[in-house]
Every structure is written in C-alpha cells, then in structure tokens.
mmCIF file of C-alpha atoms in Angstrom:
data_model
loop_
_atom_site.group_PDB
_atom_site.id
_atom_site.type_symbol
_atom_site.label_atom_id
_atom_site.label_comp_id
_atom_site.label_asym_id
_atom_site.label_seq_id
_atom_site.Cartn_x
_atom_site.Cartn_y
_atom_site.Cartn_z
ATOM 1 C CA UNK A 132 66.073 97.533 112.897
ATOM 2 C CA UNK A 133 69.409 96.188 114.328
ATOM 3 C CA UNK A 134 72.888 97.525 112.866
ATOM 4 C CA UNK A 135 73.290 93.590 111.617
ATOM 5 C CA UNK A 136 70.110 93.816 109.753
ATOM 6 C CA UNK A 137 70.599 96.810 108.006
ATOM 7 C CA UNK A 138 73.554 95.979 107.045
ATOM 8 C CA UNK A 139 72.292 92.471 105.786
ATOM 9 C CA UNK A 140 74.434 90.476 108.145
ATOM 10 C CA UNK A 141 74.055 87.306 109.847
ATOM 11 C CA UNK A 142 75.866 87.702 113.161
ATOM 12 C CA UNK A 143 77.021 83.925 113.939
ATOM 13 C CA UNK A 144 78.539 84.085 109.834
ATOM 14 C CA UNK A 145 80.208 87.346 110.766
ATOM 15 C CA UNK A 146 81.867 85.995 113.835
ATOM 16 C CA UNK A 147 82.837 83.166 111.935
ATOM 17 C CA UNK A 148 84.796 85.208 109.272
ATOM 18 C CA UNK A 149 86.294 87.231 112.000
ATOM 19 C CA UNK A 150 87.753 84.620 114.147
ATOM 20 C CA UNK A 151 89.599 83.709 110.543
ATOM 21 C CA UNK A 152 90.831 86.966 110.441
ATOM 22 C CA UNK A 153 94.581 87.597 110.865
ATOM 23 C CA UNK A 154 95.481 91.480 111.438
ATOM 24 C CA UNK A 155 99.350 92.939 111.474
ATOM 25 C CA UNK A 156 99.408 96.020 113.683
ATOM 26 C CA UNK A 157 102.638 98.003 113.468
ATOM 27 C CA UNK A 158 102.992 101.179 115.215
ATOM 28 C CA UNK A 159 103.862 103.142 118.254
ATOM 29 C CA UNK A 160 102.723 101.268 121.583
ATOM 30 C CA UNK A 161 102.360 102.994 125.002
ATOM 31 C CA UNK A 162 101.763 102.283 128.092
ATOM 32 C CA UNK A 163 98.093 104.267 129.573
ATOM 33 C CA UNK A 164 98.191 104.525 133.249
ATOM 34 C CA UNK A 165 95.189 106.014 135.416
ATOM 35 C CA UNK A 166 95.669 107.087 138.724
ATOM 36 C CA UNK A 167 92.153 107.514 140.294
ATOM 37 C CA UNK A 168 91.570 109.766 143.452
ATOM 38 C CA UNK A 169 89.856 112.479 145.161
ATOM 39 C CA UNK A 170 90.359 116.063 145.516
ATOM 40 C CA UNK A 171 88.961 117.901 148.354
ATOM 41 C CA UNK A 172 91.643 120.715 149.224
ATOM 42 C CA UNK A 173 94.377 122.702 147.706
ATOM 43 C CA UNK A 174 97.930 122.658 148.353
ATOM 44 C CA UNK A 175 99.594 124.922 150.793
ATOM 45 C CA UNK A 176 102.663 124.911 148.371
ATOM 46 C CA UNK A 177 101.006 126.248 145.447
ATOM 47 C CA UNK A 178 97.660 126.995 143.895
ATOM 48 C CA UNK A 179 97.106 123.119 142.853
ATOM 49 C CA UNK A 180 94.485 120.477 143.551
ATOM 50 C CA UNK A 181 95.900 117.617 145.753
ATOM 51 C CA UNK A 182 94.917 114.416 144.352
ATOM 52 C CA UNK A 183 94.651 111.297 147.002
ATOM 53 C CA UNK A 184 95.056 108.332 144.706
ATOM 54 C CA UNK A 185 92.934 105.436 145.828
ATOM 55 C CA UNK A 186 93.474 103.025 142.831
ATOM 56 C CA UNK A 187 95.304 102.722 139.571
ATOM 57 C CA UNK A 188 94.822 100.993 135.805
ATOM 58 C CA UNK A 189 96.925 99.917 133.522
ATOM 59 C CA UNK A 190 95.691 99.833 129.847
ATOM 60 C CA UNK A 191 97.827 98.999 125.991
ATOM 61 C CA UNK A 192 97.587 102.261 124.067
ATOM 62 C CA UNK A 193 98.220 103.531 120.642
ATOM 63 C CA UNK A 194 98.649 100.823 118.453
ATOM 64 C CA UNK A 195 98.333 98.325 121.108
ATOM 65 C CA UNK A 196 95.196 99.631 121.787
ATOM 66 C CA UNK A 197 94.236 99.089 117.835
ATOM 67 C CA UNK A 198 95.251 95.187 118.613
ATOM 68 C CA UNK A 199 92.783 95.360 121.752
ATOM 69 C CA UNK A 200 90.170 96.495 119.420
ATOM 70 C CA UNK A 201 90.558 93.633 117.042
ATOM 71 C CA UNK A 202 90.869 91.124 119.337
ATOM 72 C CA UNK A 203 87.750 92.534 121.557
ATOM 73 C CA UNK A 204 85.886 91.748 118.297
ATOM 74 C CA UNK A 205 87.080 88.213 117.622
ATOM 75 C CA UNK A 206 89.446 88.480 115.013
ATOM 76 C CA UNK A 207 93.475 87.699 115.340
ATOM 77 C CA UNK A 208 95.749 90.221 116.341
ATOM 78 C CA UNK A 209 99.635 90.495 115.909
ATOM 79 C CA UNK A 210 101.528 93.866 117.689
ATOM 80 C CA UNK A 211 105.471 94.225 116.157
ATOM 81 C CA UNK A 212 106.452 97.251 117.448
ATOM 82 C CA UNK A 213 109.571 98.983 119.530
ATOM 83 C CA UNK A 214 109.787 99.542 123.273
ATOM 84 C CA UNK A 215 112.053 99.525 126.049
ATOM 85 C CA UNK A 216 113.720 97.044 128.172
ATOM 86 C CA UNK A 217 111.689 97.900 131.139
ATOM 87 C CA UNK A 218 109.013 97.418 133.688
ATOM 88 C CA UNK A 219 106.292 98.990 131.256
ATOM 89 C CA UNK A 220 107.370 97.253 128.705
ATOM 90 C CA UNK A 221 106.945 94.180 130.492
ATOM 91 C CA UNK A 222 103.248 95.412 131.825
ATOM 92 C CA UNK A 223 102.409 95.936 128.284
ATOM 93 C CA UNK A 224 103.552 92.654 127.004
ATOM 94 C CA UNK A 225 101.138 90.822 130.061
ATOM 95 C CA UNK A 226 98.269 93.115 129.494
ATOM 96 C CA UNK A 227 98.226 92.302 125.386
ATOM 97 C CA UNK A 228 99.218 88.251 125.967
ATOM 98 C CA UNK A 229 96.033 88.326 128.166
ATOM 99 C CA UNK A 230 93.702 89.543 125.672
ATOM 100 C CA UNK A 231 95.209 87.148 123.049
ATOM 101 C CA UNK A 232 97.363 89.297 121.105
ATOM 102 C CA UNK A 233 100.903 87.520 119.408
ATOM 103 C CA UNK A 234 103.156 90.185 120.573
ATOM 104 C CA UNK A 235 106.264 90.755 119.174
ATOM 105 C CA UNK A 236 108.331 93.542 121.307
ATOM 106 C CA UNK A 237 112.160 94.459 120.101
ATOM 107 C CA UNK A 238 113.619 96.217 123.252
ATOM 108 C CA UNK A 239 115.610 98.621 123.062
ATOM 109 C CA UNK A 240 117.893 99.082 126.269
ATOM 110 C CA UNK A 241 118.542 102.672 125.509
ATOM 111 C CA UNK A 242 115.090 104.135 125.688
ATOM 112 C CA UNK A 243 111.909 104.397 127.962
ATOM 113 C CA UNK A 244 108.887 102.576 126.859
ATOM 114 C CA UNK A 245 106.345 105.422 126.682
ATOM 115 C CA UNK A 246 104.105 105.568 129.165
ATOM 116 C CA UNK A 247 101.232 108.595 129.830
ATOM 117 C CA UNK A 248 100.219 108.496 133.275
ATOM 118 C CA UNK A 249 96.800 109.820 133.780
ATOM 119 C CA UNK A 250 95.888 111.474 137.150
ATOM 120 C CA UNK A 251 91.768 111.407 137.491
ATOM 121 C CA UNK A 252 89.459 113.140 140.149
ATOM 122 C CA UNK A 253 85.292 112.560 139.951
ATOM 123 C CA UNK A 254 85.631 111.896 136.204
ATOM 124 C CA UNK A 255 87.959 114.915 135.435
ATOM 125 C CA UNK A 256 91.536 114.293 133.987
ATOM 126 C CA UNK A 257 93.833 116.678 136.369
ATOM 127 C CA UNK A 258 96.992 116.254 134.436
ATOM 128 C CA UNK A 259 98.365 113.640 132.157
ATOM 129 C CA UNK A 260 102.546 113.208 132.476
ATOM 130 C CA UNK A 261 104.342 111.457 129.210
ATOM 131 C CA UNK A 262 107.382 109.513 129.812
ATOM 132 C CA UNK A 263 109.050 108.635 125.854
ATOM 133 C CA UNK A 264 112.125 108.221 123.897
ATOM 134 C CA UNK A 265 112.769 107.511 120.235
ATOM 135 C CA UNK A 266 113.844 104.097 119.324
ATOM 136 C CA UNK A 267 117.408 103.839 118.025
ATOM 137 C CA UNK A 268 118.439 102.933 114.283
ATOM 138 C CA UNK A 269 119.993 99.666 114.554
ATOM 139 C CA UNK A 270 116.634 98.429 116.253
ATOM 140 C CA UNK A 271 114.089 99.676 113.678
ATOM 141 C CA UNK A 272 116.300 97.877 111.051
ATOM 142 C CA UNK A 273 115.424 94.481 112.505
ATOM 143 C CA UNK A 274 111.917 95.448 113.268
ATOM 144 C CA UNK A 275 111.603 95.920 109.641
ATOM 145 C CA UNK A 276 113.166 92.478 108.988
ATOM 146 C CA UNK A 277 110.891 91.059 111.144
ATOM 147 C CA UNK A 278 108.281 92.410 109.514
ATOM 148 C CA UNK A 279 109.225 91.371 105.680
ATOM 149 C CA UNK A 280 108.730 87.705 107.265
ATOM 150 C CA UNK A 281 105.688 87.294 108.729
ATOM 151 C CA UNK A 282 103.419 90.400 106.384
ATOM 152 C CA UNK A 283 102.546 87.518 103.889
ATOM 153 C CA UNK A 284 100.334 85.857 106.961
ATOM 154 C CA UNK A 285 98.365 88.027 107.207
ATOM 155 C CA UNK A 286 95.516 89.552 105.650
ATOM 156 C CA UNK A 287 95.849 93.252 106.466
ATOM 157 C CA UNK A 288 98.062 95.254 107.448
ATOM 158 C CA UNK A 289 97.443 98.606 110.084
ATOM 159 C CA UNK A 290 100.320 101.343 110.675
ATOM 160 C CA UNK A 291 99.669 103.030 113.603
ATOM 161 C CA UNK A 292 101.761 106.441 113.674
ATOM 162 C CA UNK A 293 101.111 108.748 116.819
ATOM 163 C CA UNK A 294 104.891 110.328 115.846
ATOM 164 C CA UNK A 295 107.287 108.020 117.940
ATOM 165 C CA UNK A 296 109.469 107.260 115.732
ATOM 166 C CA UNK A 297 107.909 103.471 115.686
ATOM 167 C CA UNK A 298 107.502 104.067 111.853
ATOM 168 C CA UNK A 299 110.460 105.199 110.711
ATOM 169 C CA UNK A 300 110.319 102.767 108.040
ATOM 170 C CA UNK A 301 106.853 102.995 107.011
ATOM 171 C CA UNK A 302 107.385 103.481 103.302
ATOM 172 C CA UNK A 303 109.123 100.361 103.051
ATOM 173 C CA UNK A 304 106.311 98.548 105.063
ATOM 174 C CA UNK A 305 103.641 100.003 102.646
ATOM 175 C CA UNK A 306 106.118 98.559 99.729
ATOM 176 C CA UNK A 307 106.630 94.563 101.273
ATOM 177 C CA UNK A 308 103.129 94.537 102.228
ATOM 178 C CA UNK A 309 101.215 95.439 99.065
ATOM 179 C CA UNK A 310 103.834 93.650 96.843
ATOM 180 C CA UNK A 311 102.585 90.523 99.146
ATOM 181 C CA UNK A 312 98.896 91.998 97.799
ATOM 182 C CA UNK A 313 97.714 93.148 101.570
ATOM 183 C CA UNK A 314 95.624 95.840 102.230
ATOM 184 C CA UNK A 315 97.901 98.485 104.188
ATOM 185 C CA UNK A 316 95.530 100.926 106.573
ATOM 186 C CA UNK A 317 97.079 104.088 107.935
ATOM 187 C CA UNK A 318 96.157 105.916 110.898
ATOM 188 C CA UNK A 319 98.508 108.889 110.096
ATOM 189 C CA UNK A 320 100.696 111.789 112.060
ATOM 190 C CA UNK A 321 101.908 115.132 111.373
ATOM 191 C CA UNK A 322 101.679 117.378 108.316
ATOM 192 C CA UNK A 323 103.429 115.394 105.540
ATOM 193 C CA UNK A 324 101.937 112.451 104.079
ATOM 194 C CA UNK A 325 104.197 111.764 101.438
ATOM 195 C CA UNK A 326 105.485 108.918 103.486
ATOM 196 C CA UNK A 327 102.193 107.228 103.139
ATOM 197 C CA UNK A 328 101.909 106.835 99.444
ATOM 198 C CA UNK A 329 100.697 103.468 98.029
ATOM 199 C CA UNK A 330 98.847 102.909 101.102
ATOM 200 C CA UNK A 331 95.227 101.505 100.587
ATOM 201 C CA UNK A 332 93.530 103.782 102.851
ATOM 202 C CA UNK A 333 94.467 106.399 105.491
ATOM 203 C CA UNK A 334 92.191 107.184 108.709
ATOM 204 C CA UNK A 335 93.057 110.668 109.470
ATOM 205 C CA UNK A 336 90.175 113.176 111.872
ATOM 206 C CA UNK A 337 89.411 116.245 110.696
ATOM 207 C CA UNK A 338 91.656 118.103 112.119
ATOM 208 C CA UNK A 339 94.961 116.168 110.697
ATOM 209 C CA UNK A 340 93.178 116.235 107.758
ATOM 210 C CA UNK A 341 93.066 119.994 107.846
ATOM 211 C CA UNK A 342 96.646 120.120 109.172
ATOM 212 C CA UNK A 343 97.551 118.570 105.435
ATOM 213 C CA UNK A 344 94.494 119.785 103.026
ATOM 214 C CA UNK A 345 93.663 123.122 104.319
ATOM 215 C CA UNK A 346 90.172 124.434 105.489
ATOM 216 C CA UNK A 347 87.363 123.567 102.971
ATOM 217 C CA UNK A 348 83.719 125.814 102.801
ATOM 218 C CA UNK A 349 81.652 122.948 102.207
ATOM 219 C CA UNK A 350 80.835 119.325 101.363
ATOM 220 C CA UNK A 351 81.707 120.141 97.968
ATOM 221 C CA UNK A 352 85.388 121.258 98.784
ATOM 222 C CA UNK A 353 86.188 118.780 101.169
ATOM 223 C CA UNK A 354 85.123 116.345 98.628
ATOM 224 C CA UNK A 355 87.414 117.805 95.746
ATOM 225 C CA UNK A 356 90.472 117.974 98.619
ATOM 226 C CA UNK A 357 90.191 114.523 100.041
ATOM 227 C CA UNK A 358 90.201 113.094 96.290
ATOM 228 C CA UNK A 359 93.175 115.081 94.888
ATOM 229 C CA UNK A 360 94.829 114.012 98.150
ATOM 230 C CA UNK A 361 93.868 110.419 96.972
ATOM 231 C CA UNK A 362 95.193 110.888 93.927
ATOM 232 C CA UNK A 363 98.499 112.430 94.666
ATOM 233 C CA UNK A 364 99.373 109.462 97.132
ATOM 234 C CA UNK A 365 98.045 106.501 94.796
ATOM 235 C CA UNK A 366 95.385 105.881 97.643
ATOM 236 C CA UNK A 367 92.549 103.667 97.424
ATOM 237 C CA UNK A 368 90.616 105.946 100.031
ATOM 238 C CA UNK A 369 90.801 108.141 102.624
ATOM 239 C CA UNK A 370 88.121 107.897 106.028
ATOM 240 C CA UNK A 371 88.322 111.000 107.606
ATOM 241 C CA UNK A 372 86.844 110.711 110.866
ATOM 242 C CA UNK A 373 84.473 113.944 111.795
ATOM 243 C CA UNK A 374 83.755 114.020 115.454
ATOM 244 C CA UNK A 375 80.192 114.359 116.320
ATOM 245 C CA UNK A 376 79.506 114.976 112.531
ATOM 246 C CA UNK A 377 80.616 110.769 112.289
ATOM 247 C CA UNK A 378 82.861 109.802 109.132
ATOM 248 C CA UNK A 379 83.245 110.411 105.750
ATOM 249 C CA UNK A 380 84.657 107.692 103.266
ATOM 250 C CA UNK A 381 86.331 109.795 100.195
ATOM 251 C CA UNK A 382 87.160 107.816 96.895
ATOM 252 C CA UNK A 383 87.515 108.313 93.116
ATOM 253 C CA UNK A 384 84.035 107.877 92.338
ATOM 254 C CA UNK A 385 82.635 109.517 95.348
ATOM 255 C CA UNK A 386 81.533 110.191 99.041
ATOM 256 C CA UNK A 387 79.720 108.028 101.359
ATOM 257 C CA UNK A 388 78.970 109.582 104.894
ATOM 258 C CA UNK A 389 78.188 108.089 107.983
ATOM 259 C CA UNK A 390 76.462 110.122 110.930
ATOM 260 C CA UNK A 391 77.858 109.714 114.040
ATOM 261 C CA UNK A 392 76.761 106.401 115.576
ATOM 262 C CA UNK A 393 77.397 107.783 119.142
ATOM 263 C CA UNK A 394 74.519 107.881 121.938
ATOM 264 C CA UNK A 395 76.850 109.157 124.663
ATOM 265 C CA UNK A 396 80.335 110.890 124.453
ATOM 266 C CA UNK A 397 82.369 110.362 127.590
ATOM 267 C CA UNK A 398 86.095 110.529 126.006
ATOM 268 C CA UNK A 399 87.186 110.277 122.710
ATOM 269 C CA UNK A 400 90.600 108.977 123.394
ATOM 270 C CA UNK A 401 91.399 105.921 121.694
ATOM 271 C CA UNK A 402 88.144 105.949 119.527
ATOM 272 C CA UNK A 403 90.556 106.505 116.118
ATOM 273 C CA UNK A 404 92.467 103.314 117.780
ATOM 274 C CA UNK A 405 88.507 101.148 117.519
ATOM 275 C CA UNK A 406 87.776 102.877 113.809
ATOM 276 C CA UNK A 407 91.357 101.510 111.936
ATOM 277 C CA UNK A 408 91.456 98.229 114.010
ATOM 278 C CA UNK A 409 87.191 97.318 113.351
ATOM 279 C CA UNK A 410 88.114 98.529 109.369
ATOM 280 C CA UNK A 411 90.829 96.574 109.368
ATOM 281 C CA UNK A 412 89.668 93.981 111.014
ATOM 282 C CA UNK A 413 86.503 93.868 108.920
ATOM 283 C CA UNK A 414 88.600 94.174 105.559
ATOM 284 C CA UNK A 415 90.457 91.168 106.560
ATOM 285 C CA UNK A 416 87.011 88.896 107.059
ATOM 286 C CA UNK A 417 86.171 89.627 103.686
ATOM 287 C CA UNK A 418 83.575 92.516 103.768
ATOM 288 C CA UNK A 419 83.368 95.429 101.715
ATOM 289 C CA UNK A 420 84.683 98.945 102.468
ATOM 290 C CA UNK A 421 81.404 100.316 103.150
ATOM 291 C CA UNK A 422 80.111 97.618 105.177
ATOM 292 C CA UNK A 423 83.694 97.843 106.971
ATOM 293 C CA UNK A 424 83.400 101.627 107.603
ATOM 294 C CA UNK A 425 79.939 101.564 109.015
ATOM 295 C CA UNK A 426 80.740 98.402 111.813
ATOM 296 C CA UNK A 427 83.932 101.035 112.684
ATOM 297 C CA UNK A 428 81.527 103.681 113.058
ATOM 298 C CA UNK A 429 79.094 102.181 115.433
ATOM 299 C CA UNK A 430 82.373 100.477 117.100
ATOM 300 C CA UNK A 431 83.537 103.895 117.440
ATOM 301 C CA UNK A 432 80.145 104.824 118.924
ATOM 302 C CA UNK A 433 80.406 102.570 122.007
ATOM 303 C CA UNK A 434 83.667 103.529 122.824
ATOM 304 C CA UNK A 435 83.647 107.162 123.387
ATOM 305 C CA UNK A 436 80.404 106.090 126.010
ATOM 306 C CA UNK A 437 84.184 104.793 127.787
ATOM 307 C CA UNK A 438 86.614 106.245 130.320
ATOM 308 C CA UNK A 439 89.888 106.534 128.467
ATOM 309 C CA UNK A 440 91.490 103.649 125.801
ATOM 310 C CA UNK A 441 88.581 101.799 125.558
ATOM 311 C CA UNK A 442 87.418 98.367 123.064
ATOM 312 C CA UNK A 443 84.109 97.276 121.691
ATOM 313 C CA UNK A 444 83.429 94.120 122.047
ATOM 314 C CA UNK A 445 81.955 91.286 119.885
ATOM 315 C CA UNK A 446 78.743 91.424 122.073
ATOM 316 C CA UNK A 447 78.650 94.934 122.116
ATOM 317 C CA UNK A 448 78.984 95.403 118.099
ATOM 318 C CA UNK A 449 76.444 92.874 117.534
ATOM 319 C CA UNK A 450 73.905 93.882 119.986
ATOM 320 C CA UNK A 451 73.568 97.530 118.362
#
C-alpha cells in the first residue's frame, strides 16, 4: 500500500491544498558550496590530501533550505531573514527566486553572509570551511518590523535557529505570530529553550533534545521528559527527530512514533531542514499533526538517500 493510501489521501486534493499553502520561514540562511574533485596524491608540504577541484555547486541552506523544501512540495514559501551585502548574498537571493521563493533579504554591510564551503573527493567530505558574522542590532530591529506586517498572511509560521544570531528576536516573533492565531514551528539551537515558550511545536533531534532534557533509560522516561518540557514552555508538542530510530511526536495525552521511513542513508545534512518545512507546510494545507508528521517523515526519508542540502519533491512524496 502507497504512503497516500495509508494515510487516506487523495494525491491531486493534497496538491491542491498545498499549492494554497502560504509558509513564513524566518531563520538563519547560508550559503552551501561544494567543491567536487579528486584526490590521488599527498602534499609535499604537509601530510594532507590534495584535492583537484573539477566542478562546484551552489545550494540555499539552513532556513533557506526549509523554504526549498516547501516549495519542492508545492506549497508557498516566504524567506525574511539577515545577510550580507555581498556576492553570496546575491547567489542566495538567485538560487531561492528560481525555485519560487518571495525572498526578503535585509543586508547588512557590516557582516559576511555565511557561507560553508564544502570540499568533496569520491563521495567523502575532506573538509568543510565556515565563513559567518552576527548580524548587527539596528538591522534585526527592522527585520522584526518587517515581520509584524506580513505574519498575518500567512498560515504558519517556521523559526529556523542554527545559532546565528538571525533570531535574536524570536520571543517576540512567537508573541505577533500566535496573537495573529498562526501556528509557530521551531527548529531549535543550543541548551536553553526558554526563548521558545508559547511556540506550537519545536523539532529538536535527539541529541539537542538531550543537550536540554538529560539522558532518559527508556521509552517511558523520554516520554515523562519531553511532556514536562511541554509543559514548562506552554508547547503544543514537541517532534523529536531520532535518527535511524525515525521520530517521535510527544504531547499531553501521549506518544505517537514513527519508524524511520529511510531506505538509504547517504547524508543527513539538511534532513531536519525537509522535517519542519513538510510539517509546516502540511499544517498550513489543513492536515492534522499526525498526518503532518508522518509526510515529514517519509520526506525526510528521501532526502538523506541525497548528497548534502537536499529537497523532496512533490513527485517524490507522492510516489512513496
């Protein structure tokens, strides 16, 4: 049986409600380069592999990558977010205007946009180099302005945090956007989540989740920790995402888990990126959180089959 029939969808209705969709990703963007090559000595100058690059990529990560995701699956994607004034800044902008994506960049001239530049030999990652700066003050303040005007069209709202300083604000987003009644999904960073409370649901993988919870010796005790967690923060839910063990969806009444949905793992990069932008997205074409989480799962699934920051397409989702 096909994921659409278990899950008692009709595929042509579902793209339908997606298209309608309209998602508000806000969150730390980055540049992903990939320099591709071939290694078949080692320097004379030190014990290192020399890399001849014969091509490169260019791909939208973090949050962008979350609007990728949304828009590879039909539905309507806005990225607010802060960058620099600068060349990858500019690639970014062309790469996410070409899958669709309203893009709304506020440069700052006083910082880099970050970039990670991948170097990669017959499939192996050699070394990744990160080029960032924090945005300043002044900058975030009209980000934040920006975003009290246009949160009330749309239907959901995602905060992508991979520690930037993109989300300085995010307490006040969570604040404009549920007093305009949208959902507000967090994929979350770092070891306090205090900053995330009133939020609807947050996406963290089992490690963050450990990072902020502590270890647990069983189903039981993960169960108890993810729901005080809930509780404390005035959460709807928390999706902790498990790795090869898939997800679990934590909330007052219970847990609901999900195996992993993956035939293949290639690289996992990115694949929290397709879970919170297919929930989201989901969410926002009117389906129910479990039917949501399991379409992020098997979204999820197809990606990590994928060389680096990776989407699932409409096709692809539809065809499992």
């Amino acid at each position: 049986m096909s994921l659409m029939q278990t899950l008692g969808l009709k595929p042509a209705a579902l793209a339908s409600s997606l298209a309608k969709a309209k998602v508000l990703v806000v969150g730390d963007v980055m540049l992903d380069r990939y320099w591709f090559g071939d290694v078949s000595r080692i320097s004379p100058e030190a014990p290192v592999p020399v890399a001849k690059i014969g091509r490169s990529e260019e791909r939208a990560g973090g949050a962008a990558n979350v609007a990728r995701n949304i828009a590879g699956l039909g539905g309507k994607a806005t990225i607010l977010s802060v960058v620099g004034d600068d060349e990858a800044a500019d690639a970014l902008e062309r790469l996410l205007k070409a899958d669709g994506i309203v893009t709304s960049f506020k440069r700052d001239s006083n910082i880099a946009t970050t970039v990670k530049l991948r170097v990669v030999a017959r499939q192996q990652q050699l070394i990744r180099l990160d080029f960032e700066d924090a945005p300043s003050h002044e900058i975030l303040a009209g980000k934040l302005e920006e975003f009290a005007d246009i949160v009330a069209a749309h239907d959901v709202v995602i905060l992508s945090d991979y520690g930037k300083g993109g989300l300085t604000h995010v307490a006040e987003m969570i604040q404009l956007a549920r007093a305009a009644g949208k959902p507000v999904l967090i994929d979350p960073k770092g070891d306090d989540y205090s900053k995330y409370a009133g939020a609807t649901l947050l996406t963290p993988n089992r490690s963050e989740f450990r990072q902020v919870a502590g270890g647990w010796k069983d189903e039981a005790s993960l169960t108890a920790k993810a729901q005080a967690l809930c509780a404390e923060l005035n959460l709807d839910a928390l999706l902790v995402t498990r790795s090869e063990e898939g997800m679990t969806l934590f909330r007052a009444d219970g847990a609901l888990h999900q195996p992993t949905f993956a035939r293949e793992v290639y690289d996992v990069s990115g694949a929290g990126d397709t879970v919170i932008g297919t929930l989201g997205l989901a969410l926002a074409a009117g389906q129910p959180l479990p039917v949501a989480m399991n379409l992020a799962n098997a979204a999820a699934g197809v990606v990590v089959g994928k060389l680096g920051t990776a989407v699932c397409s409409q096709q692809e989702l539809f065809a499992l």
